[in-house]
Coordinates of C-alpha atoms and ligand atoms in Angstrom, one line a residue:
M1 CA 140.8 96.0 62.0
A2 CA 138.2 94.4 64.2
G3 CA 136.0 96.6 66.4
D4 CA 136.0 99.7 64.2
A5 CA 132.9 101.6 63.4
E6 CA 132.6 100.0 60.0
S7 CA 132.8 96.4 61.2
M8 CA 130.4 97.3 64.0
A9 CA 128.0 98.8 61.5
A10 CA 128.1 95.6 59.5
S11 CA 126.7 93.7 62.5
Q12 CA 124.1 96.3 63.6
R13 CA 120.5 95.6 62.7
S14 CA 117.1 96.2 64.1
I15 CA 115.6 93.6 66.5
S16 CA 112.0 92.5 66.1
V17 CA 109.8 92.4 69.2
S18 CA 109.2 88.7 68.8
E19 CA 113.0 88.0 68.6
F20 CA 113.4 90.1 71.7
F21 CA 110.7 88.4 73.7
A22 CA 111.7 84.9 72.4
K23 CA 115.1 85.5 74.1
N24 CA 113.6 87.3 77.1
R25 CA 110.7 85.0 77.6
H26 CA 111.0 85.3 81.3
L27 CA 109.6 88.9 81.0
L28 CA 106.4 87.4 79.7
G29 CA 106.1 84.7 82.3
F30 CA 107.7 81.8 80.4
D31 CA 110.8 81.3 82.5
N32 CA 110.2 77.7 83.4
K33 CA 108.0 74.8 82.2
R34 CA 105.6 75.0 85.1
K35 CA 105.0 78.7 84.8
A36 CA 104.7 78.4 81.0
L37 CA 101.6 76.3 81.4
L38 CA 100.1 78.7 83.9
T39 CA 100.8 81.7 81.8
T40 CA 99.3 80.2 78.7
V41 CA 96.1 79.2 80.5
K42 CA 96.0 82.7 82.1
E43 CA 96.4 84.6 78.8
A44 CA 93.8 82.5 77.0
V45 CA 91.2 82.7 79.9
D46 CA 91.8 86.4 80.4
N47 CA 91.1 87.0 76.7
S48 CA 88.0 84.9 76.8
L49 CA 86.6 86.7 79.9
D50 CA 87.4 90.1 78.3
A51 CA 85.8 89.2 75.0
C52 CA 82.6 87.8 76.7
E53 CA 82.2 90.9 78.9
E54 CA 82.8 93.3 76.1
A55 CA 80.1 91.5 74.2
G56 CA 77.8 91.3 77.2
I57 CA 77.7 87.5 77.1
P58 CA 77.8 85.5 80.4
P59 CA 81.1 83.7 80.0
E60 CA 81.2 79.9 79.8
I61 CA 84.8 78.7 79.5
H62 CA 86.3 75.3 78.9
V63 CA 89.9 74.8 79.9
S64 CA 91.6 71.5 79.4
L65 CA 95.1 70.3 79.9
T66 CA 96.2 67.1 78.1
Q67 CA 99.6 65.5 78.5
V68 CA 100.9 64.4 75.1
G69 CA 104.4 63.4 76.0
D70 CA 107.3 63.8 78.5
D71 CA 107.0 67.4 79.6
R72 CA 104.7 68.1 76.7
W73 CA 101.2 69.4 77.2
R74 CA 98.3 70.5 75.0
V75 CA 96.4 73.5 76.4
S76 CA 93.0 74.1 75.1
V77 CA 90.7 77.0 76.0
R78 CA 87.3 77.6 74.5
D79 CA 84.8 80.4 75.2
N80 CA 81.3 81.4 74.1
G81 CA 82.4 84.9 73.3
P82 CA 81.8 87.0 70.2
G83 CA 84.4 85.1 68.1
I84 CA 87.1 86.7 66.0
L85 CA 86.9 87.7 62.3
R86 CA 88.7 85.4 59.9
E87 CA 91.0 88.1 58.6
Q88 CA 92.0 89.1 62.2
L89 CA 93.0 85.6 63.3
P90 CA 96.5 85.6 62.0
Q91 CA 97.4 89.0 63.6
V92 CA 95.8 88.2 67.0
F93 CA 97.6 84.8 67.3
G94 CA 100.7 85.4 65.2
K95 CA 102.0 88.9 65.9
L96 CA 103.2 90.3 69.2
L97 CA 101.9 93.7 70.3
Y98 CA 98.7 93.4 68.3
G99 CA 95.5 94.0 70.2
S100 CA 92.4 96.1 70.8
K101 CA 93.2 97.2 74.3
F102 CA 96.5 99.0 74.4
H103 CA 95.4 102.3 72.9
R104 CA 92.5 102.8 75.1
L105 CA 91.8 103.4 78.8
K106 CA 89.2 100.9 79.8
M107 CA 89.2 98.3 82.6
S108 CA 90.1 95.0 81.0
R109 CA 92.4 92.1 81.8
G110 CA 94.6 92.4 78.8
Q111 CA 96.3 95.6 77.9
Q112 CA 99.6 95.1 76.1
G113 CA 98.4 93.0 73.1
I114 CA 101.2 90.6 73.9
G115 CA 99.4 87.8 75.8
I116 CA 98.1 85.0 73.6
S117 CA 100.5 85.5 70.7
A118 CA 103.5 85.1 73.1
A119 CA 102.0 81.8 74.4
G120 CA 101.7 80.7 70.8
M121 CA 105.3 81.7 70.1
Y122 CA 106.5 79.8 73.2
G123 CA 104.6 76.7 71.9
L124 CA 106.2 77.1 68.5
I125 CA 109.7 77.5 69.8
T126 CA 109.6 74.6 72.2
T127 CA 107.6 72.0 70.1
G128 CA 107.7 73.3 66.5
K129 CA 103.9 73.1 66.5
P130 CA 101.8 76.0 65.3
V131 CA 98.8 77.4 67.3
R132 CA 95.4 75.9 66.3
V133 CA 92.5 78.3 66.4
V134 CA 88.8 77.8 65.7
S135 CA 86.4 80.7 65.7
R136 CA 82.8 81.4 64.9
T137 CA 81.0 84.7 65.2
G138 CA 77.4 83.1 65.3
P139 CA 75.2 80.4 64.0
D140 CA 75.2 82.0 60.5
D141 CA 78.9 82.0 60.3
P142 CA 80.4 78.7 59.2
G143 CA 83.5 79.8 61.1
C144 CA 87.1 78.8 60.3
E145 CA 89.9 76.8 61.6
M146 CA 93.5 78.0 61.2
T147 CA 96.9 76.8 62.2
L148 CA 99.3 79.8 62.7
A149 CA 103.0 80.2 63.3
I150 CA 104.7 83.4 64.2
N151 CA 107.8 84.4 62.2
T152 CA 110.0 85.7 65.0
N153 CA 112.5 87.5 62.7
R154 CA 109.7 89.7 61.3
N155 CA 107.1 89.5 64.0
L156 CA 104.6 88.4 61.4
P157 CA 102.1 85.5 61.2
E158 CA 102.4 82.6 58.8
V159 CA 99.2 80.8 58.1
M160 CA 100.0 77.1 57.9
S161 CA 96.4 75.9 57.2
D162 CA 93.0 77.6 56.7
S163 CA 89.8 75.6 56.4
P164 CA 86.1 75.9 57.4
A165 CA 85.4 75.0 61.0
S166 CA 83.8 71.7 61.7
V167 CA 82.5 72.3 65.2
R168 CA 79.0 72.0 66.7
W169 CA 79.2 75.0 69.0
E170 CA 77.9 78.1 67.3
R171 CA 79.8 81.1 68.7
G172 CA 83.1 81.6 70.4
T173 CA 86.8 81.0 70.1
E174 CA 88.9 77.9 70.8
V175 CA 92.7 78.1 71.1
E176 CA 94.9 75.1 71.3
I177 CA 98.6 75.3 72.0
E178 CA 101.1 72.5 72.4
M179 CA 104.1 73.3 74.5
E180 CA 106.9 72.1 76.6
A181 CA 105.5 72.3 80.1
T182 CA 105.0 70.6 83.4
Y183 CA 101.9 70.3 85.4
A184 CA 102.0 70.3 89.2
K185 CA 99.4 70.9 91.8
G186 CA 99.6 73.2 94.8
R187 CA 100.8 76.8 95.0
L188 CA 101.3 78.7 91.8
S189 CA 99.5 76.0 89.9
V190 CA 96.9 76.2 87.1
D191 CA 94.5 74.7 89.6
E192 CA 95.1 77.6 92.0
Y193 CA 94.7 80.1 89.2
V194 CA 91.4 78.6 88.1
E195 CA 90.0 78.5 91.6
L196 CA 91.0 82.1 92.3
T197 CA 89.6 83.2 88.9
A198 CA 86.3 81.7 89.9
I199 CA 86.3 83.7 93.2
A200 CA 86.9 87.0 91.4
N201 CA 84.6 86.2 88.5
P202 CA 81.5 84.8 90.1
H203 CA 79.5 85.6 86.9
A204 CA 81.6 83.1 84.9
E205 CA 81.1 79.4 84.5
I206 CA 84.4 77.5 84.2
H207 CA 84.7 73.9 83.1
Y208 CA 88.2 72.8 84.0
R209 CA 89.8 69.5 82.9
P210 CA 93.1 68.9 84.6
P211 CA 94.6 65.4 84.4
S212 CA 92.9 64.5 87.7
G213 CA 89.4 64.8 86.3
P214 CA 86.9 67.4 85.4
V215 CA 85.8 70.1 87.8
T216 CA 83.1 72.7 87.2
F217 CA 83.0 76.1 88.9
S218 CA 79.4 77.1 88.4
R219 CA 78.1 80.6 88.1
A220 CA 77.6 82.1 91.6
V221 CA 75.9 85.4 90.5
D222 CA 73.7 86.0 87.5
A223 CA 74.5 89.6 87.1
M224 CA 77.3 90.5 84.8
P225 CA 79.9 93.0 86.1
A226 CA 78.7 96.6 85.6
D227 CA 79.5 97.8 82.1
T228 CA 82.9 99.5 82.0
R229 CA 83.5 102.2 79.5
E230 CA 86.5 103.7 77.8
I231 CA 87.7 107.1 79.0
K232 CA 90.1 109.6 77.6
P233 CA 93.3 110.3 79.5
H234 CA 93.2 112.9 82.2
P235 CA 95.4 115.9 81.6
H236 CA 97.1 115.5 85.0
G237 CA 98.5 112.1 84.1
V238 CA 99.9 112.8 80.6
E239 CA 103.7 113.2 80.2
L240 CA 105.3 115.8 78.1
G241 CA 106.6 113.5 75.4
T242 CA 103.3 111.7 75.1
M243 CA 101.5 115.0 74.8
M244 CA 103.9 116.1 72.0
R245 CA 103.2 112.9 70.1
M246 CA 99.5 113.4 70.6
L247 CA 99.8 116.9 69.2
R248 CA 101.7 115.7 66.1
E249 CA 99.2 113.0 65.4
T250 CA 96.0 114.7 66.4
K251 CA 93.1 115.2 64.0
S252 CA 91.9 118.2 65.9
E253 CA 92.3 121.5 64.0
T254 CA 93.1 123.9 66.9
V255 CA 94.9 123.6 70.2
S256 CA 91.7 124.3 72.0
A257 CA 89.9 121.5 70.1
F258 CA 92.8 119.2 70.8
L259 CA 92.7 119.8 74.6
R260 CA 88.9 119.4 74.7
G261 CA 88.8 116.4 72.4
E262 CA 91.7 114.2 73.5
F263 CA 91.5 114.6 77.3
C264 CA 88.7 114.1 79.7
R265 CA 87.3 116.9 81.9
V266 CA 88.7 119.8 79.8
S267 CA 85.9 122.3 79.0
E268 CA 86.1 125.2 76.6
A269 CA 86.8 127.6 79.6
I270 CA 89.6 125.4 80.9
A271 CA 91.1 125.1 77.4
S272 CA 91.1 128.9 77.0
R273 CA 92.6 129.4 80.4
V274 CA 95.3 126.9 79.9
C275 CA 96.2 128.4 76.5
R276 CA 96.3 131.9 78.0
N277 CA 98.6 130.8 80.9
A278 CA 100.8 129.0 78.4
K279 CA 100.9 132.0 76.0
V280 CA 99.8 129.7 73.2
C281 CA 97.0 130.9 70.9
A282 CA 93.9 128.7 71.4
S283 CA 92.9 128.8 67.8
R284 CA 96.4 127.9 66.5
A285 CA 96.7 124.8 64.5
A286 CA 97.4 121.9 66.9
R287 CA 99.9 120.1 64.7
S288 CA 102.1 123.2 64.3
V289 CA 102.8 123.6 68.0
K290 CA 106.6 123.8 68.6
P291 CA 108.4 122.0 71.4
D292 CA 108.8 125.1 73.5
D293 CA 105.1 125.9 73.3
A294 CA 104.2 122.3 74.0
E295 CA 106.3 122.4 77.1
R296 CA 104.5 125.6 78.4
L297 CA 101.2 124.1 77.4
H298 CA 102.0 120.9 79.3
S299 CA 103.0 122.8 82.5
A300 CA 99.9 125.1 82.3
L301 CA 97.8 121.9 82.0
Q302 CA 99.4 120.4 85.1
D303 CA 98.8 123.6 87.1
A304 CA 95.2 124.0 86.0
K305 CA 92.5 123.0 88.4
I306 CA 90.7 120.2 86.6
M307 CA 88.0 117.9 87.9
S308 CA 89.2 114.3 88.6
P309 CA 88.5 111.8 85.9
P310 CA 85.1 110.0 85.8
T311 CA 85.1 106.8 87.9
D312 CA 82.0 105.1 86.6
C313 CA 84.3 103.4 84.2
L314 CA 85.3 100.8 86.8
S315 CA 83.5 97.7 87.9
P316 CA 84.6 96.4 91.3
I317 CA 83.8 92.9 92.3
G318 CA 81.7 94.2 95.2
A319 CA 81.4 93.2 98.9
E320 CA 78.6 90.7 98.4
A321 CA 80.4 88.8 95.7
L322 CA 83.7 88.9 97.5
L323 CA 82.1 87.4 100.6
A324 CA 80.3 84.8 98.6
G325 CA 83.5 83.8 96.9
L326 CA 85.5 83.6 100.1
L327 CA 82.7 81.7 101.9
K328 CA 82.6 79.1 99.0
G329 CA 86.4 78.7 99.0
I330 CA 87.6 79.1 102.6
K331 CA 86.3 77.7 105.9
A332 CA 86.8 80.5 108.4
E333 CA 84.9 82.0 111.4
F334 CA 84.9 85.6 110.3
Y335 CA 84.6 87.3 106.9
T336 CA 84.5 90.9 106.1
A337 CA 84.9 93.1 102.9
V338 CA 85.5 96.8 102.3
V339 CA 85.1 98.5 98.9
R340 CA 86.8 101.9 98.8
P341 CA 85.4 104.7 96.7
P342 CA 87.2 105.1 93.3
T343 CA 90.1 107.5 93.1
V344 CA 93.0 108.4 90.8
Y345 CA 96.8 107.8 90.4
N346 CA 98.7 109.5 87.5
G347 CA 95.4 110.6 86.0
N348 CA 94.1 107.0 85.9
P349 CA 91.0 106.1 87.9
F350 CA 91.2 103.1 90.1
Q351 CA 89.4 101.4 92.9
I352 CA 90.5 99.1 95.7
E353 CA 88.6 96.4 97.5
V354 CA 89.8 94.2 100.3
A355 CA 88.3 91.2 102.1
L356 CA 89.5 89.2 105.1
A357 CA 88.8 85.7 106.2
W358 CA 89.9 84.8 109.7
G359 CA 90.0 81.7 112.0
G360 CA 88.4 78.4 111.4
D361 CA 90.3 76.0 109.2
I362 CA 92.7 78.6 107.9
A363 CA 95.9 78.0 109.9
K364 CA 96.7 74.7 111.6
D365 CA 100.1 75.7 113.0
E366 CA 100.8 78.4 115.5
G367 CA 102.9 81.1 113.9
D368 CA 101.7 80.4 110.4
K369 CA 101.8 83.6 108.3
A370 CA 98.7 85.1 106.8
K371 CA 98.0 84.4 103.1
L372 CA 97.6 87.2 100.7
I373 CA 95.6 86.7 97.5
R374 CA 96.0 89.5 94.9
F375 CA 93.9 90.4 92.0
A376 CA 94.1 93.1 89.3
N377 CA 91.1 93.7 87.1
R378 CA 89.8 90.3 88.4
V379 CA 92.9 88.4 87.3
P380 CA 94.7 86.5 90.1
L381 CA 98.4 87.5 90.5
L382 CA 100.4 84.5 91.6
H383 CA 104.0 85.4 91.2
Q384 CA 106.4 88.1 92.6
P385 CA 104.4 88.9 95.7
G386 CA 107.4 90.6 97.3
S387 CA 107.6 93.4 94.7
C388 CA 103.9 94.0 94.6
C389 CA 102.3 97.1 96.1
M390 CA 99.6 95.0 97.6
H391 CA 102.1 93.0 99.6
K392 CA 103.8 96.1 100.8
A393 CA 100.5 97.6 101.9
V394 CA 99.7 94.5 104.0
T395 CA 103.1 94.4 105.6
D396 CA 103.0 98.2 106.3
V397 CA 99.8 97.8 108.4
R398 CA 100.5 97.5 112.1
W399 CA 98.3 94.4 112.7
G400 CA 99.3 94.4 116.4
G401 CA 96.7 97.2 116.8
Y402 CA 94.0 94.8 115.6
G403 CA 94.9 92.0 118.0
L404 CA 97.1 90.0 115.7
S405 CA 100.8 89.2 116.2
Q406 CA 103.2 90.4 113.6
T407 CA 106.9 90.8 113.1
K408 CA 107.5 94.3 111.9
G409 CA 107.6 94.5 108.1
S410 CA 106.1 91.1 107.5
L411 CA 102.7 89.5 107.0
P412 CA 100.9 89.0 110.4
S413 CA 101.2 85.6 112.0
A414 CA 97.5 84.7 112.2
P415 CA 95.0 82.4 110.7
L416 CA 94.2 85.0 108.1
V417 CA 93.5 85.3 104.4
V418 CA 93.7 88.7 102.9
L419 CA 92.2 89.3 99.5
A420 CA 93.0 92.5 97.7
H421 CA 91.7 93.7 94.3
M422 CA 92.7 96.7 92.2
A423 CA 90.3 97.7 89.4
S424 CA 91.7 100.3 87.0
V425 CA 91.6 101.5 83.4
W426 CA 95.4 101.0 83.5
V427 CA 97.0 98.7 86.0
P428 CA 100.7 99.7 86.5
Y429 CA 102.3 96.3 86.2
M430 CA 105.9 95.8 87.2
S431 CA 106.6 93.8 84.0
E432 CA 105.0 92.6 80.8
G433 CA 104.3 89.3 82.6
K434 CA 101.7 91.2 84.7
E435 CA 102.6 89.6 88.0
A436 CA 102.9 92.5 90.4
V437 CA 101.5 96.0 90.7
A438 CA 103.9 98.9 90.9
D439 CA 104.1 100.7 94.3
Y440 CA 102.4 104.0 93.7
D441 CA 101.7 106.0 96.9
E442 CA 98.1 106.6 96.0
I443 CA 97.5 102.9 95.4
R444 CA 99.3 101.7 98.6
K445 CA 97.4 104.3 100.7
E446 CA 94.0 103.1 99.4
I447 CA 94.8 99.5 100.2
K448 CA 96.0 100.4 103.7
L449 CA 92.8 102.3 104.4
A450 CA 90.7 99.4 103.3
L451 CA 92.8 97.0 105.4
A452 CA 92.5 99.3 108.4
E453 CA 88.7 99.2 108.2
C454 CA 88.8 95.4 107.9
G455 CA 91.3 95.2 110.7
R456 CA 89.1 97.3 113.1
R457 CA 86.1 95.0 112.4
L458 CA 88.3 91.9 113.0
A459 CA 89.7 93.4 116.2
R460 CA 86.3 93.6 117.7
L461 CA 85.8 90.0 117.2
V462 CA 89.3 88.9 118.2
R463 CA 89.1 90.9 121.5
R464 CA 85.8 89.3 122.3
R465 CA 87.1 85.8 121.5
K466 CA 90.2 86.5 123.7
R467 CA 88.0 87.7 126.6
R468 CA 85.8 84.6 126.3
K469 CA 88.9 82.4 126.2
R470 CA 90.2 84.0 129.4
H471 CA 87.0 83.3 131.2
Q472 CA 86.9 79.8 129.9
D473 CA 90.5 79.2 131.1
R474 CA 89.7 80.5 134.6
R475 CA 86.6 78.3 134.7
D476 CA 88.6 75.3 133.6
T477 CA 91.2 75.9 136.3
F478 CA 88.5 76.2 138.9
D479 CA 86.8 73.1 137.8
R480 CA 90.0 71.1 137.9
Y481 CA 90.6 72.0 141.6
I482 CA 87.0 71.7 142.9
G483 CA 87.6 68.2 144.2
E484 CA 90.8 69.0 146.0
V485 CA 89.3 72.2 147.5
A486 CA 86.3 70.2 148.9
D487 CA 88.7 67.5 150.3
A488 CA 90.9 70.2 151.9
V489 CA 87.9 72.0 153.5
C490 CA 86.6 68.7 154.9
S491 CA 89.9 67.8 156.4
I492 CA 90.0 71.2 158.3
L493 CA 86.3 71.2 159.2
P494 CA 85.4 67.5 159.7
D495 CA 81.7 68.2 160.1
T496 CA 81.4 69.3 156.5
D497 CA 79.2 67.3 154.1
N498 CA 81.7 66.7 151.3
S499 CA 79.2 65.9 148.6
R500 CA 77.0 68.9 149.4
L501 CA 80.0 71.2 149.4
L502 CA 81.1 69.7 146.1
S503 CA 77.7 70.3 144.5
N504 CA 77.6 73.8 145.9
L505 CA 81.0 74.7 144.6
R506 CA 80.0 73.3 141.2
A507 CA 76.9 75.5 141.3
I508 CA 79.0 78.5 142.1
A509 CA 81.3 77.7 139.3
K510 CA 78.4 77.4 136.9
T511 CA 76.9 80.8 137.9
H512 CA 80.3 82.4 137.7
T513 CA 80.6 81.0 134.2
Q514 CA 77.1 82.2 133.3
R515 CA 77.9 85.6 134.6
A516 CA 81.1 85.6 132.5
D517 CA 79.0 84.8 129.4
E518 CA 76.4 87.4 130.2
Q519 CA 79.2 89.9 130.8
Y520 CA 80.5 89.0 127.4
D521 CA 77.1 89.6 125.9
D522 CA 76.6 92.9 127.7
H523 CA 79.8 94.3 126.3
G524 CA 78.8 94.1 122.7
K525 CA 75.8 91.8 122.2
V526 CA 76.2 88.5 120.4
I527 CA 77.7 89.3 117.1
R528 CA 75.8 88.6 113.9
S529 CA 76.6 89.5 110.4
D530 CA 74.3 92.4 110.4
D531 CA 76.1 94.0 113.3
I532 CA 79.0 95.2 111.3
P533 CA 78.6 96.1 107.6
D534 CA 79.6 93.4 105.0
T535 CA 80.6 90.9 107.6
I536 CA 79.8 87.3 108.2
I537 CA 80.5 85.6 111.5
I538 CA 80.2 81.9 111.8
D539 CA 79.6 81.3 115.5
S540 CA 80.8 77.9 116.6
Ligands
ADP601 N1 88.9 84.6 72.9 C1 88.9 85.8 72.2 N2 87.7 86.3 71.7 C2 87.7 87.5 71.1 N3 88.8 88.2 70.8 C3 90.0 87.8 71.2 C4 90.1 86.6 72.0 N4 91.4 86.4 72.3 C5 92.0 87.5 71.8 N5 91.2 88.4 71.2 C6 91.5 89.7 70.5 O1 92.9 89.6 70.2 C7 93.6 90.7 70.8 C8 95.0 90.3 71.2 O2 95.0 89.5 72.4 P1 96.3 89.4 73.3 O3 97.5 89.1 72.5 O4 96.0 88.5 74.4 O5 96.5 90.9 73.8 P2 95.6 91.8 74.9 O6 94.6 90.9 75.5 O7 96.6 92.3 75.8 O8 94.9 92.8 74.0 C9 92.7 91.2 71.9 O9 93.0 92.6 72.2 C10 91.4 90.9 71.4 O10 90.9 92.0 70.6
MG602 MG1 95.2 89.1 76.4

């Protein structure tokens, strides 16, 4: 009989992660040929930047895109990072969910351990070609070159070839993936990703070779981002099931040692108090804690007053670098940046920074919507703006209060670019593709506070500009009719000297205009960048 338990049992088997993601490649950002190219470059560049920063090396990255056939491209990314050990290469590039970043809380671009191996798998599935990797850990290391394929049924790497490297560069990693892809310019393109990456990573030098010819984004600041460090989870963010697993796996002897050792901000005194409130003996063996006890322990931990996690583990881009980046990339009249103090969501420290560029060349057409550029841990987020917390925050703000027009619930209609960056030890992405940030209240609130400060600064300028425009319009109207006014006066009072009247009226118009300008100055002085913090105004 078909459909009974036995026949169903015959077809039940476990699914490897790589099989799962090969079928659900859209979850990883490989849903179409154009996006596949972007995702691959993004994963490789993110890894290069992460590796260089961890090793304290100013990054120098080469990205090249070569067309090798109809809808076929070869992506190559090379860095000057620490390199990868020979025995690690197969795992890193031929196994999904393998990495150094998932089990720790530290600000980095990658976190899932799924990035570059997924790109390699996509290449293999669409072209049959394995990934080619060359890596050297320094001048004394001859380095090695491998071609690697992922066995999707088993999520294990297969080494196709393994030989000494024959490259002149002395340290770093080069990844080459051939894949079915299309290259296009414009929005959501690799070009856009590289440009934005350069803005958020002014300490990196990026040599980019798209088909249209090489471009170099040179280093804009010499200082490397502040060192970020790994932190332990904060007790207020941990979930019961996770804590139970931690208890089972812990190397700590006692419950008290477990609490102090595996979480941040838990002192001896706090551990004792938590144990007392949970009615669990502090010196009891941690691995023997029963589910009921664990539950009470968890709830006592959540009720305990515990200092927020340390926040010196984050490295924001900084107002100066944000302004420098925007100035380089966008021709506007007004730039401003706000860096919020670090804070916490779900026990994870994070920090928001926002910058605005307004006016100038930004919008040509009346009614054009503002543009939002999103970053998480210095990685540009290009897709799924609608479901991103950053987008929600920008549309939540009542821009009308800052002199901009806005239809409720949408981006303001103004010549405006909004840049938002979230730095965190754990970015809550909406999916494995890392395209949008989940809408946590704490995160949205921080973004809105930063936007409001930027908005107030902008409003001062917009109001002044509007006042000046009004004066100008009145002056123009007056100028336009001066001739007719003089003629009319002369026809009523024939003795009037027309040309004298005309020059007098012009003089009055001029003093009126001057007065208008003086008035404008009186109200708030001529604005300069040092008038408002972290603000640049280009006066035309
Ligand atoms: N260019 C590189 N240089 C040094 N190490 C790398 C490089 N690329 C990847 N790695 C190592 O390989 C691991 C897996 O990379 P990846 O699959 O992209 O996952 P993730 O970046 O999320 O950890 C990284 O955690 C890192 O340890
Ligand atoms: Mg990665």
